[in-house]
Amino acid sequence: MGLFEKLLNKKNIALVICLILIVSFSTGIFADDFNEDYPLKEIFSIETSVSTDLKPPKIEAGAAIVMDMKSGRVLYEKNAHARKAIASTTKIMTAIVALERGNLEDKVKVSKRAANIGGSTINLKEGEEWTLKELLYGLMLRSGNDAAIAIAEHIGGSVEGFAALMNEKARELGLKNTQFKTPHGLDTPGHYSTAYELAQLTRYALNNPIFSQIVGTQNISVKGRSFYTTNEMLGAYPGADGVKTGYTGQAGRCLVTSATRNNMRLISVVLNCSSRTVRAKNSRAILDYAFNNYRLTKLLDESDNITEIQVSKGKAENVSVVPEKGIEMPLTEEEKSKMEMNVCLYYDKLNAPVLSDFEVGYVEFTANGNTIAKVALKTGKSVEKKRIIDYYRDIVGIWYRLMKLK
């Protein structure tokens, strides 16, 4: 082989290596929701599964959870507390911070930084003006990284300033294993959360009716552009009404889903899946498991009179004890059949005056030795302390009754 041929071979090898590095770099770093558009053929049948198998399904996700929206009870989990890269599911926090700190009709001017971001975009141009509401649809339906930056700069003054607001909100919500570095979720060191805390965040966010409306939208026309959701569960899984997809090289395919059936709204999270089909089937499997094996059950009404506590030196001899709030949560048939209620009171007697809403103990529900629910007990009303005139009236009343007996 001649010198020229050797050089040519070396050149070709170098060229191939460069191409591999370029492709790896672009798909691994800037791939967030990069190929979320392609149609999925028959992810699963539209029919609802009727399996009543009590065994939790085995899934391929790196981490997963199913949480009841109302009570926060966890119905399924796998590595739910492990810190993971979360890709564009980050935008759940981006949206809720924007909704709480901004005005939907705010005019947002697109910066050069926003217009030049890679990955999934809604093709914003530098200098364009969009309302915050329009950008939120682009953020949550099309997973626009450019929309995320435009929103962040408008609300937080800068991407970094907005990330600080995101972390402030995370602390407010008690998310101890969550940290944000960007509003879009592209792979960045120190940007992470867990399946459990993503579900908690989503549970909070879905209480905002505008957020809930946006993430449940399949398609919408904005400024002459059609935005179709990247969420394959919407329209394919019975009862699905949100929430957000995600994909990066580090995070894999991620999906946060909300679905409502039988008066139950459940939140599922799957992280680190190998494909869209896998994350959809994983989501279906764990949601089917929860819907098929749990039924929403009322354990306690907030108006229930649990018991009474004796009151010393009060105008009333006893005060009613009621729960701080009602309890309604998903239970299996086995849990319902073995449910036990235990009442614990901190006081045998209270001295007047007694204020209403004063905590006096708790009620706990257990099944098979596991605590299912626990709620504080409080006084149902106030009881005033007796005054001298009240004692005088008591004496007069006793004397009057004695006289009638004669």
Short mmCIF file of C-alpha atoms in Angstrom, two decimals:
data_model
loop_
_atom_site.label_atom_id
_atom_site.label_comp_id
_atom_site.label_asym_id
_atom_site.label_seq_id
_atom_site.Cartn_x
_atom_site.Cartn_y
_atom_site.Cartn_z
CA MET A 1 0.00 0.00 0.00
CA GLY A 2 1.42 3.42 -1.05
CA LEU A 3 1.88 6.44 1.17
CA PHE A 4 -1.09 8.21 -0.50
CA GLU A 5 -3.39 5.26 0.17
CA LYS A 6 -2.26 5.12 3.82
CA LEU A 7 -2.97 8.82 4.26
CA LEU A 8 -6.34 8.41 2.56
CA ASN A 9 -7.29 5.55 4.90
CA LYS A 10 -6.23 7.59 7.93
CA LYS A 11 -8.23 10.53 6.64
CA ASN A 12 -11.32 8.36 6.18
CA ILE A 13 -10.96 6.92 9.67
CA ALA A 14 -10.63 10.40 11.14
CA LEU A 15 -13.66 11.56 9.17
CA VAL A 16 -15.75 8.64 10.41
CA ILE A 17 -14.69 9.31 14.02
CA CYS A 18 -15.62 12.99 13.65
CA LEU A 19 -19.04 12.09 12.24
CA ILE A 20 -19.69 9.68 15.10
CA LEU A 21 -18.69 12.32 17.65
CA ILE A 22 -20.91 14.94 16.00
CA VAL A 23 -23.94 12.63 15.91
CA SER A 24 -23.37 11.46 19.50
CA PHE A 25 -22.92 15.03 20.70
CA SER A 26 -26.00 16.35 18.95
CA THR A 27 -28.31 13.50 19.97
CA GLY A 28 -26.92 13.06 23.49
CA ILE A 29 -26.77 16.71 24.51
CA PHE A 30 -29.40 18.44 22.40
CA ALA A 31 -31.82 15.58 21.83
CA ASP A 32 -34.54 16.59 24.25
CA ASP A 33 -37.78 15.38 22.63
CA PHE A 34 -35.82 15.34 19.37
CA ASN A 35 -37.87 12.61 17.69
CA GLU A 36 -41.13 12.86 19.59
CA ASP A 37 -43.08 13.69 16.43
CA TYR A 38 -43.01 10.38 14.60
CA PRO A 39 -46.32 8.50 14.71
CA LEU A 40 -46.59 5.44 16.88
CA LYS A 41 -48.60 2.66 15.29
CA GLU A 42 -50.84 0.87 17.75
CA ILE A 43 -48.96 1.59 20.97
CA PHE A 44 -51.64 -0.49 22.60
CA SER A 45 -55.29 -1.36 22.12
CA ILE A 46 -57.79 1.37 22.99
CA GLU A 47 -59.64 -1.22 25.09
CA THR A 48 -59.08 -1.04 28.84
CA SER A 49 -57.33 -4.00 30.40
CA VAL A 50 -59.63 -6.12 32.56
CA SER A 51 -56.92 -8.04 34.42
CA THR A 52 -57.45 -8.22 38.18
CA ASP A 53 -54.02 -9.64 38.97
CA LEU A 54 -52.91 -8.28 42.32
CA LYS A 55 -49.24 -8.76 41.48
CA PRO A 56 -47.49 -5.51 40.47
CA PRO A 57 -46.30 -5.58 36.84
CA LYS A 58 -42.64 -5.93 35.86
CA ILE A 59 -41.61 -2.99 33.71
CA GLU A 60 -38.47 -1.87 31.90
CA ALA A 61 -38.35 1.71 33.21
CA GLY A 62 -35.37 2.72 35.35
CA ALA A 63 -37.76 4.31 37.87
CA ALA A 64 -41.54 4.56 38.11
CA ILE A 65 -44.47 5.38 40.36
CA VAL A 66 -48.27 5.63 40.45
CA MET A 67 -49.73 8.14 42.92
CA ASP A 68 -53.32 8.99 43.78
CA MET A 69 -53.98 12.64 42.97
CA LYS A 70 -56.36 13.26 45.88
CA SER A 71 -54.64 11.57 48.80
CA GLY A 72 -51.06 11.29 47.56
CA ARG A 73 -51.07 7.56 48.32
CA VAL A 74 -48.46 5.59 46.37
CA LEU A 75 -50.05 2.60 44.60
CA TYR A 76 -46.98 1.36 42.71
CA GLU A 77 -43.29 2.19 42.80
CA LYS A 78 -39.94 1.13 41.39
CA ASN A 79 -36.75 2.97 42.39
CA ALA A 80 -39.10 5.89 43.05
CA HIS A 81 -36.66 7.81 45.27
CA ALA A 82 -33.56 7.43 43.07
CA ARG A 83 -32.22 10.67 41.58
CA LYS A 84 -32.52 10.64 37.79
CA ALA A 85 -32.12 12.95 34.82
CA ILE A 86 -35.66 14.03 33.94
CA ALA A 87 -35.39 15.71 30.50
CA SER A 88 -38.43 17.79 29.47
CA THR A 89 -40.59 16.68 32.38
CA THR A 90 -38.69 19.63 33.89
CA LYS A 91 -41.17 21.84 32.05
CA ILE A 92 -43.88 20.93 34.56
CA MET A 93 -42.05 23.14 37.04
CA THR A 94 -41.32 25.75 34.36
CA ALA A 95 -45.04 26.02 33.61
CA ILE A 96 -46.24 26.23 37.22
CA VAL A 97 -43.67 28.91 38.16
CA ALA A 98 -44.68 30.90 35.07
CA LEU A 99 -48.39 30.58 35.88
CA GLU A 100 -47.91 31.65 39.49
CA ARG A 101 -45.57 34.55 38.80
CA GLY A 102 -46.70 35.79 35.39
CA ASN A 103 -49.79 37.05 33.62
CA LEU A 104 -51.19 34.97 30.76
CA GLU A 105 -51.56 38.05 28.55
CA ASP A 106 -47.99 39.28 29.19
CA LYS A 107 -46.15 40.10 25.95
CA VAL A 108 -42.88 38.15 25.77
CA LYS A 109 -40.18 39.19 23.32
CA VAL A 110 -38.04 36.34 21.97
CA SER A 111 -34.31 36.78 22.59
CA LYS A 112 -31.42 35.55 20.47
CA ARG A 113 -30.63 32.94 23.12
CA ALA A 114 -34.16 31.55 22.97
CA ALA A 115 -34.26 31.52 19.18
CA ASN A 116 -30.93 29.68 18.89
CA ILE A 117 -31.55 26.81 21.34
CA GLY A 118 -31.39 23.30 19.88
CA GLY A 119 -33.48 20.17 20.34
CA SER A 120 -37.26 20.33 20.31
CA THR A 121 -38.51 23.85 19.44
CA ILE A 122 -41.55 25.72 18.17
CA ASN A 123 -39.29 27.70 15.80
CA LEU A 124 -39.36 31.02 17.58
CA LYS A 125 -37.59 33.89 15.79
CA GLU A 126 -35.55 36.55 17.48
CA GLY A 127 -37.61 39.69 18.08
CA GLU A 128 -41.02 37.97 17.81
CA GLU A 129 -43.65 38.75 20.47
CA TRP A 130 -45.81 36.02 21.95
CA THR A 131 -48.14 36.06 24.92
CA LEU A 132 -47.15 34.00 27.93
CA LYS A 133 -50.23 31.81 27.37
CA GLU A 134 -49.21 31.05 23.77
CA LEU A 135 -45.71 30.13 24.88
CA LEU A 136 -47.07 27.83 27.59
CA TYR A 137 -48.96 25.82 24.96
CA GLY A 138 -45.78 25.60 22.90
CA LEU A 139 -43.87 24.59 26.02
CA MET A 140 -46.18 21.80 27.16
CA LEU A 141 -47.59 20.44 23.88
CA ARG A 142 -44.56 20.70 21.59
CA SER A 143 -41.97 20.71 24.39
CA GLY A 144 -40.39 23.86 22.96
CA ASN A 145 -36.96 24.51 24.45
CA ASP A 146 -37.08 27.97 22.86
CA ALA A 147 -40.41 28.62 24.60
CA ALA A 148 -38.82 27.54 27.90
CA ILE A 149 -36.00 30.06 27.57
CA ALA A 150 -38.31 32.87 26.47
CA ILE A 151 -40.55 32.23 29.47
CA ALA A 152 -37.57 31.98 31.85
CA GLU A 153 -36.06 35.26 30.69
CA HIS A 154 -39.42 37.03 30.95
CA ILE A 155 -40.30 35.74 34.44
CA GLY A 156 -36.85 35.42 36.03
CA GLY A 157 -34.88 38.08 34.15
CA SER A 158 -32.52 35.36 32.94
CA VAL A 159 -32.35 31.59 32.60
CA GLU A 160 -30.24 31.45 35.75
CA GLY A 161 -32.61 33.72 37.65
CA PHE A 162 -35.57 31.58 36.65
CA ALA A 163 -33.77 28.38 37.71
CA ALA A 164 -33.41 29.97 41.16
CA LEU A 165 -37.19 30.49 41.25
CA MET A 166 -37.72 26.86 40.23
CA ASN A 167 -35.52 25.67 43.09
CA GLU A 168 -37.27 28.03 45.50
CA LYS A 169 -40.60 26.46 44.52
CA ALA A 170 -39.14 22.97 44.91
CA ARG A 171 -38.08 23.79 48.48
CA GLU A 172 -41.52 25.27 49.19
CA LEU A 173 -43.10 21.97 48.07
CA GLY A 174 -40.67 19.94 50.19
CA LEU A 175 -38.90 18.35 47.22
CA LYS A 176 -35.58 17.41 48.81
CA ASN A 177 -34.18 15.31 45.95
CA THR A 178 -34.92 17.77 43.14
CA GLN A 179 -32.64 20.41 41.68
CA PHE A 180 -33.06 22.52 38.55
CA LYS A 181 -30.35 24.15 36.45
CA THR A 182 -32.42 25.00 33.35
CA PRO A 183 -36.08 25.57 32.41
CA HIS A 184 -35.97 23.01 29.56
CA GLY A 185 -34.26 19.94 31.01
CA LEU A 186 -31.44 19.41 28.50
CA ASP A 187 -28.73 17.26 30.07
CA THR A 188 -26.84 19.41 32.58
CA PRO A 189 -24.81 18.29 35.61
CA GLY A 190 -26.73 18.79 38.85
CA HIS A 191 -30.17 18.82 37.17
CA TYR A 192 -32.27 15.95 38.57
CA SER A 193 -35.35 14.74 40.40
CA THR A 194 -37.01 11.44 41.34
CA ALA A 195 -40.13 9.65 40.14
CA TYR A 196 -41.72 10.27 43.55
CA GLU A 197 -40.99 14.00 43.60
CA LEU A 198 -42.06 14.45 39.97
CA ALA A 199 -45.39 12.87 40.92
CA GLN A 200 -45.65 15.19 43.95
CA LEU A 201 -44.88 18.20 41.76
CA THR A 202 -47.45 17.10 39.18
CA ARG A 203 -50.04 16.54 41.89
CA TYR A 204 -49.52 20.14 42.98
CA ALA A 205 -49.50 21.53 39.42
CA LEU A 206 -52.73 19.77 38.38
CA ASN A 207 -54.59 21.71 41.07
CA ASN A 208 -54.04 24.75 38.86
CA PRO A 209 -56.97 24.66 36.38
CA ILE A 210 -55.05 26.45 33.61
CA PHE A 211 -52.12 24.04 33.88
CA SER A 212 -54.53 21.10 33.87
CA GLN A 213 -56.28 22.47 30.78
CA ILE A 214 -53.05 23.03 28.86
CA VAL A 215 -51.52 19.60 29.54
CA GLY A 216 -54.79 17.87 28.64
CA THR A 217 -54.94 19.52 25.20
CA GLN A 218 -54.10 17.29 22.23
CA ASN A 219 -53.78 20.02 19.60
CA ILE A 220 -54.29 23.76 19.22
CA SER A 221 -53.62 26.47 16.64
CA VAL A 222 -51.40 29.33 17.88
CA LYS A 223 -50.35 32.22 15.63
CA GLY A 224 -51.26 30.14 12.60
CA ARG A 225 -49.13 27.23 13.80
CA SER A 226 -50.58 23.87 14.76
CA PHE A 227 -49.27 22.44 18.00
CA TYR A 228 -49.82 18.70 18.46
CA THR A 229 -48.97 17.11 21.79
CA THR A 230 -45.93 14.85 22.06
CA ASN A 231 -47.81 12.85 24.72
CA GLU A 232 -48.74 9.53 23.12
CA MET A 233 -51.10 8.63 25.99
CA LEU A 234 -53.58 11.41 25.16
CA GLY A 235 -56.28 9.98 22.94
CA ALA A 236 -54.85 6.45 23.19
CA TYR A 237 -55.21 5.51 26.85
CA PRO A 238 -58.75 5.65 28.30
CA GLY A 239 -59.06 8.54 30.72
CA ALA A 240 -55.65 10.08 29.97
CA ASP A 241 -55.72 13.87 30.57
CA GLY A 242 -52.03 14.93 30.74
CA VAL A 243 -49.15 15.56 31.36
CA LYS A 244 -45.60 15.72 29.84
CA THR A 245 -43.03 13.78 27.84
CA GLY A 246 -39.25 13.98 27.96
CA TYR A 247 -36.17 12.63 26.19
CA THR A 248 -32.42 13.18 26.38
CA GLY A 249 -29.42 10.95 25.98
CA GLN A 250 -28.92 10.67 29.73
CA ALA A 251 -32.57 10.56 30.79
CA GLY A 252 -33.85 8.20 28.09
CA ARG A 253 -37.56 8.35 27.33
CA CYS A 254 -39.61 9.78 30.22
CA LEU A 255 -43.34 10.28 30.65
CA VAL A 256 -45.56 11.77 33.33
CA THR A 257 -49.20 10.79 32.79
CA SER A 258 -52.46 11.79 34.44
CA ALA A 259 -55.53 9.61 33.93
CA THR A 260 -59.02 9.72 35.44
CA ARG A 261 -61.40 6.78 35.83
CA ASN A 262 -63.97 5.67 38.41
CA ASN A 263 -63.75 9.08 40.15
CA MET A 264 -60.00 8.50 40.67
CA ARG A 265 -57.31 10.68 39.11
CA LEU A 266 -53.96 8.91 39.12
CA ILE A 267 -50.50 10.21 38.25
CA SER A 268 -47.88 7.88 36.78
CA VAL A 269 -44.20 8.59 36.14
CA VAL A 270 -41.80 6.43 34.14
CA LEU A 271 -38.15 7.46 33.75
CA ASN A 272 -35.25 6.10 31.71
CA CYS A 273 -37.15 4.00 29.16
CA SER A 274 -35.54 2.80 25.92
CA SER A 275 -38.22 4.03 23.49
CA ARG A 276 -41.55 5.83 23.22
CA THR A 277 -43.34 2.52 22.80
CA VAL A 278 -41.71 1.11 25.94
CA ARG A 279 -42.52 4.17 28.05
CA ALA A 280 -46.15 4.11 26.83
CA LYS A 281 -46.56 0.39 27.56
CA ASN A 282 -44.87 0.80 30.95
CA SER A 283 -47.24 3.66 31.76
CA ARG A 284 -50.23 1.64 30.69
CA ALA A 285 -49.14 -1.40 32.72
CA ILE A 286 -48.76 0.44 36.01
CA LEU A 287 -51.90 2.55 35.52
CA ASP A 288 -53.95 -0.54 34.62
CA TYR A 289 -52.62 -2.26 37.74
CA ALA A 290 -53.72 0.67 39.92
CA PHE A 291 -57.12 1.21 38.28
CA ASN A 292 -57.97 -2.52 38.29
CA ASN A 293 -57.00 -3.22 41.89
CA TYR A 294 -57.91 -0.04 43.78
CA ARG A 295 -61.24 1.70 44.33
CA LEU A 296 -61.74 5.14 45.85
CA THR A 297 -63.13 4.61 49.35
CA LYS A 298 -64.33 7.11 51.94
CA LEU A 299 -62.90 6.24 55.34
CA LEU A 300 -63.93 9.38 57.20
CA ASP A 301 -66.05 12.46 56.66
CA GLU A 302 -64.87 15.76 58.12
CA SER A 303 -68.23 16.19 59.87
CA ASP A 304 -68.01 12.79 61.64
CA ASN A 305 -68.25 13.00 65.43
CA ILE A 306 -65.51 10.55 66.48
CA THR A 307 -65.87 10.81 70.27
CA GLU A 308 -66.18 13.33 73.13
CA ILE A 309 -63.80 14.62 75.80
CA GLN A 310 -64.96 15.67 79.27
CA VAL A 311 -64.62 19.39 80.03
CA SER A 312 -63.88 20.62 83.56
CA LYS A 313 -65.39 23.93 84.74
CA GLY A 314 -67.01 24.53 81.37
CA LYS A 315 -70.51 25.63 80.36
CA ALA A 316 -70.76 22.25 78.60
CA GLU A 317 -69.74 18.97 80.24
CA ASN A 318 -68.20 17.53 77.07
CA VAL A 319 -66.76 18.72 73.75
CA SER A 320 -67.10 16.83 70.46
CA VAL A 321 -64.00 15.50 68.70
CA VAL A 322 -63.95 15.63 64.89
CA PRO A 323 -61.32 14.90 62.19
CA GLU A 324 -59.22 17.76 60.81
CA LYS A 325 -60.30 16.63 57.33
CA GLY A 326 -62.10 13.77 55.67
CA ILE A 327 -60.21 10.76 54.32
CA GLU A 328 -60.92 9.31 50.88
CA MET A 329 -58.34 7.15 49.17
CA PRO A 330 -57.85 4.14 46.90
CA LEU A 331 -58.01 0.76 48.66
CA THR A 332 -57.86 -2.85 47.53
CA GLU A 333 -60.71 -5.19 48.44
CA GLU A 334 -58.40 -6.97 50.88
CA GLU A 335 -57.49 -3.71 52.60
CA LYS A 336 -61.16 -2.78 52.96
CA SER A 337 -61.99 -6.15 54.52
CA LYS A 338 -59.16 -5.91 57.06
CA MET A 339 -59.34 -2.20 57.86
CA GLU A 340 -59.09 -1.19 61.53
CA MET A 341 -59.65 2.27 63.02
CA ASN A 342 -57.66 3.33 66.08
CA VAL A 343 -58.33 6.56 68.00
CA CYS A 344 -55.59 8.12 70.11
CA LEU A 345 -56.42 11.06 72.41
CA TYR A 346 -53.81 13.22 74.11
CA TYR A 347 -56.22 14.26 76.90
CA ASP A 348 -58.71 12.47 79.15
CA LYS A 349 -60.16 15.81 80.28
CA LEU A 350 -59.86 19.45 79.18
CA ASN A 351 -60.08 22.50 81.39
CA ALA A 352 -62.34 25.29 80.18
CA PRO A 353 -62.13 27.50 78.26
CA VAL A 354 -61.72 25.14 75.28
CA LEU A 355 -61.13 26.62 71.84
CA SER A 356 -62.56 25.06 68.69
CA ASP A 357 -60.08 23.43 66.25
CA PHE A 358 -57.73 22.58 69.13
CA GLU A 359 -55.77 19.42 68.31
CA VAL A 360 -56.50 16.64 70.80
CA GLY A 361 -55.18 13.49 69.12
CA TYR A 362 -55.38 11.51 65.89
CA VAL A 363 -57.23 8.68 64.20
CA GLU A 364 -55.31 6.01 62.33
CA PHE A 365 -56.48 3.40 59.82
CA THR A 366 -54.44 0.21 59.45
CA ALA A 367 -54.67 -2.96 57.37
CA ASN A 368 -52.37 -5.97 57.73
CA GLY A 369 -50.29 -4.00 60.21
CA ASN A 370 -49.62 -1.18 57.71
CA THR A 371 -50.77 2.39 58.32
CA ILE A 372 -53.04 3.36 55.43
CA ALA A 373 -54.13 6.80 56.63
CA LYS A 374 -53.74 9.06 59.63
CA VAL A 375 -55.43 12.37 60.38
CA ALA A 376 -55.40 14.76 63.34
CA LEU A 377 -58.43 15.09 65.62
CA LYS A 378 -59.61 18.47 66.88
CA THR A 379 -62.32 19.95 69.05
CA GLY A 380 -65.51 20.54 67.11
CA LYS A 381 -66.60 23.66 68.98
CA SER A 382 -65.51 26.02 71.75
CA VAL A 383 -66.61 25.68 75.37
CA GLU A 384 -66.60 28.76 77.58
CA LYS A 385 -65.46 28.69 81.18
CA LYS A 386 -68.16 28.95 83.82
CA ARG A 387 -68.45 32.28 85.62
CA ILE A 388 -69.80 32.88 89.15
CA ILE A 389 -73.21 33.68 87.76
CA ASP A 390 -73.24 30.34 85.93
CA TYR A 391 -72.59 28.49 89.19
CA TYR A 392 -75.36 30.54 90.83
CA ARG A 393 -77.77 29.51 88.05
CA ASP A 394 -76.75 25.86 88.55
CA ILE A 395 -77.53 26.09 92.27
CA VAL A 396 -80.86 27.77 91.57
CA GLY A 397 -81.70 25.11 89.00
CA ILE A 398 -80.91 22.30 91.45
CA TRP A 399 -82.99 23.99 94.19
CA TYR A 400 -85.92 24.45 91.79
CA ARG A 401 -85.89 20.77 90.77
CA LEU A 402 -85.77 19.69 94.44
CA MET A 403 -88.73 21.91 95.24
CA LYS A 404 -90.75 20.34 92.45
CA LEU A 405 -90.12 16.90 93.91
CA LYS A 406 -91.70 17.81 97.25
#
